[in-house]
PDB file of C-alpha atoms in Angstrom:
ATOM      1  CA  UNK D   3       0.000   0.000   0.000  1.00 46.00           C
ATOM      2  CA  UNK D   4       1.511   3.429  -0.689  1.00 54.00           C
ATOM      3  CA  UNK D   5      -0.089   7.008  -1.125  1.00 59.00           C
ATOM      4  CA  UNK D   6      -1.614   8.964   1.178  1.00 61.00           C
ATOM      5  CA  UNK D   7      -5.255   7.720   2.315  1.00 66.00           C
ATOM      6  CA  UNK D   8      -6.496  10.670   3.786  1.00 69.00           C
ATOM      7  CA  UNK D   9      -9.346  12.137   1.647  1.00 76.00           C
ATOM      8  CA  UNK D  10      -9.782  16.037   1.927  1.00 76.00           C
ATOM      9  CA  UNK D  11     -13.777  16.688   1.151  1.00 84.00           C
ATOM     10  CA  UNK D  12     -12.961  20.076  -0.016  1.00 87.00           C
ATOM     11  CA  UNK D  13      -9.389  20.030  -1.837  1.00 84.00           C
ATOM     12  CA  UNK D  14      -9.369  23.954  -1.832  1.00 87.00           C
ATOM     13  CA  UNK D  15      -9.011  23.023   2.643  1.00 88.00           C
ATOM     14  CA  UNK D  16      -5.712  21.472   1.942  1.00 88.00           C
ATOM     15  CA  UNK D  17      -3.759  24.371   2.239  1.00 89.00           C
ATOM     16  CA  UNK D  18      -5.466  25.476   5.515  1.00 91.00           C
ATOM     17  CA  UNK D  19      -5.251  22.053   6.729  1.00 90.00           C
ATOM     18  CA  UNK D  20      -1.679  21.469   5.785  1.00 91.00           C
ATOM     19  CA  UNK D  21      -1.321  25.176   8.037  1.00 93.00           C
ATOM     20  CA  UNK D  22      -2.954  23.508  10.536  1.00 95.00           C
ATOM     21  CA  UNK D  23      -0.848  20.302  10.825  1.00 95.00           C
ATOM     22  CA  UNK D  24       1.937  22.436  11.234  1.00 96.00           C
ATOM     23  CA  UNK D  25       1.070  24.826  13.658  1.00 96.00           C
ATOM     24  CA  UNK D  26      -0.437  21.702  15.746  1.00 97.00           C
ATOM     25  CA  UNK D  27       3.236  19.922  15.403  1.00 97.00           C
ATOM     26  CA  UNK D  28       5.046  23.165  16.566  1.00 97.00           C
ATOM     27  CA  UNK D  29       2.701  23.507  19.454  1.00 97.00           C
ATOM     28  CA  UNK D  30       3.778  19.849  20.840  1.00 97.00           C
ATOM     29  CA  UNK D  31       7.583  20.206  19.551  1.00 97.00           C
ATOM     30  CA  UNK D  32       7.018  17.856  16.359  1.00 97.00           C
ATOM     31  CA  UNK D  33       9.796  18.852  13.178  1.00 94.00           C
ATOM     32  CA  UNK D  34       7.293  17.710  10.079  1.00 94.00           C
ATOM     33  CA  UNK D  35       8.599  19.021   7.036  1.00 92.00           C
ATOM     34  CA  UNK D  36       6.335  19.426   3.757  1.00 87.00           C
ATOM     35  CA  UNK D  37       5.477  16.584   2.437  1.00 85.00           C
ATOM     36  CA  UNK D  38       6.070  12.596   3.524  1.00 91.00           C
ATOM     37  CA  UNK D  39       6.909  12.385   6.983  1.00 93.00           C
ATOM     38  CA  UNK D  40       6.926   9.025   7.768  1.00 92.00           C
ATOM     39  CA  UNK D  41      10.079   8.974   9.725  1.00 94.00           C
ATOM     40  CA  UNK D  42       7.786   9.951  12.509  1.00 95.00           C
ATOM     41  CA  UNK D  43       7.248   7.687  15.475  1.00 96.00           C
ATOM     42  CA  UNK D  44       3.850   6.374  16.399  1.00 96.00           C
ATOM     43  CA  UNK D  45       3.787   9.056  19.392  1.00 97.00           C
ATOM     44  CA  UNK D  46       5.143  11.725  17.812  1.00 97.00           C
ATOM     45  CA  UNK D  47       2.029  11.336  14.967  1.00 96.00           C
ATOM     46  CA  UNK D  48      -0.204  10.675  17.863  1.00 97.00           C
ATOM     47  CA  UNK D  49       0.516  13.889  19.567  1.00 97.00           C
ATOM     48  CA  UNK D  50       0.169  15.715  16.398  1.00 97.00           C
ATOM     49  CA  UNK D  51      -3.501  14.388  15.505  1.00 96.00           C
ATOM     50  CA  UNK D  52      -4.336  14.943  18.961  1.00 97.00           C
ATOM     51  CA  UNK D  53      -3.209  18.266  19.210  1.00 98.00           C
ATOM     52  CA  UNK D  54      -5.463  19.033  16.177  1.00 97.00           C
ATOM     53  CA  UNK D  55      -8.439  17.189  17.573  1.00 97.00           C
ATOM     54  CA  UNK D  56      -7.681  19.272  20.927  1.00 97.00           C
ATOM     55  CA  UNK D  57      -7.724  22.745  19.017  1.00 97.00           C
ATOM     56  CA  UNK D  58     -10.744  21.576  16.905  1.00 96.00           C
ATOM     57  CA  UNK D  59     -13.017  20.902  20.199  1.00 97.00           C
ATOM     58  CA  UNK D  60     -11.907  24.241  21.590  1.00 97.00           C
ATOM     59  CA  UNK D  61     -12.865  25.907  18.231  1.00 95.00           C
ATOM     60  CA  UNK D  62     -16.319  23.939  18.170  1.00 97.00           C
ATOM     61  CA  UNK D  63     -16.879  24.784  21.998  1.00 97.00           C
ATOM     62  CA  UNK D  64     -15.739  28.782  21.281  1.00 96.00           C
ATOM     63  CA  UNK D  65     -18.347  28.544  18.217  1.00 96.00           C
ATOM     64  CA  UNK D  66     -21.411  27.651  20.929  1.00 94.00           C
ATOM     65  CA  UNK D  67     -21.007  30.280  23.083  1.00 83.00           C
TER      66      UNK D  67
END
């Protein structure tokens, strides 16, 4: 299996979405460069997608208010 398996619904997001990878691996002291990163360890990813769940939930709960 190679490629990349995550589907964007709305390709124009990748750019924003790509952002906010990045800013989400800075915040937790990931290095992900552009592109393939799978020199990555399974925690490092981890942290990373939680990171972004984390900031998504706070976005969602801000939204509510």
């Amino acid at each position: 299996m190679s490629g990349n398996s995550n589907k964007i619904v709305v390709p124009e997001a990748r750019e924003a979405m790509d952002k906010f990878k990045m800013e989400a691996a800075s915040e937790v002291g990931v290095n992900l460069k552009q592109g393939y990163n799978g020199d990555l360890t399974s925690k490092q990813a981890g942290s990373v997608g939680g990171q972004m769940v984390k900031k998504m939930i706070e976005n969602y709960e801000r939204s509510m208010k």
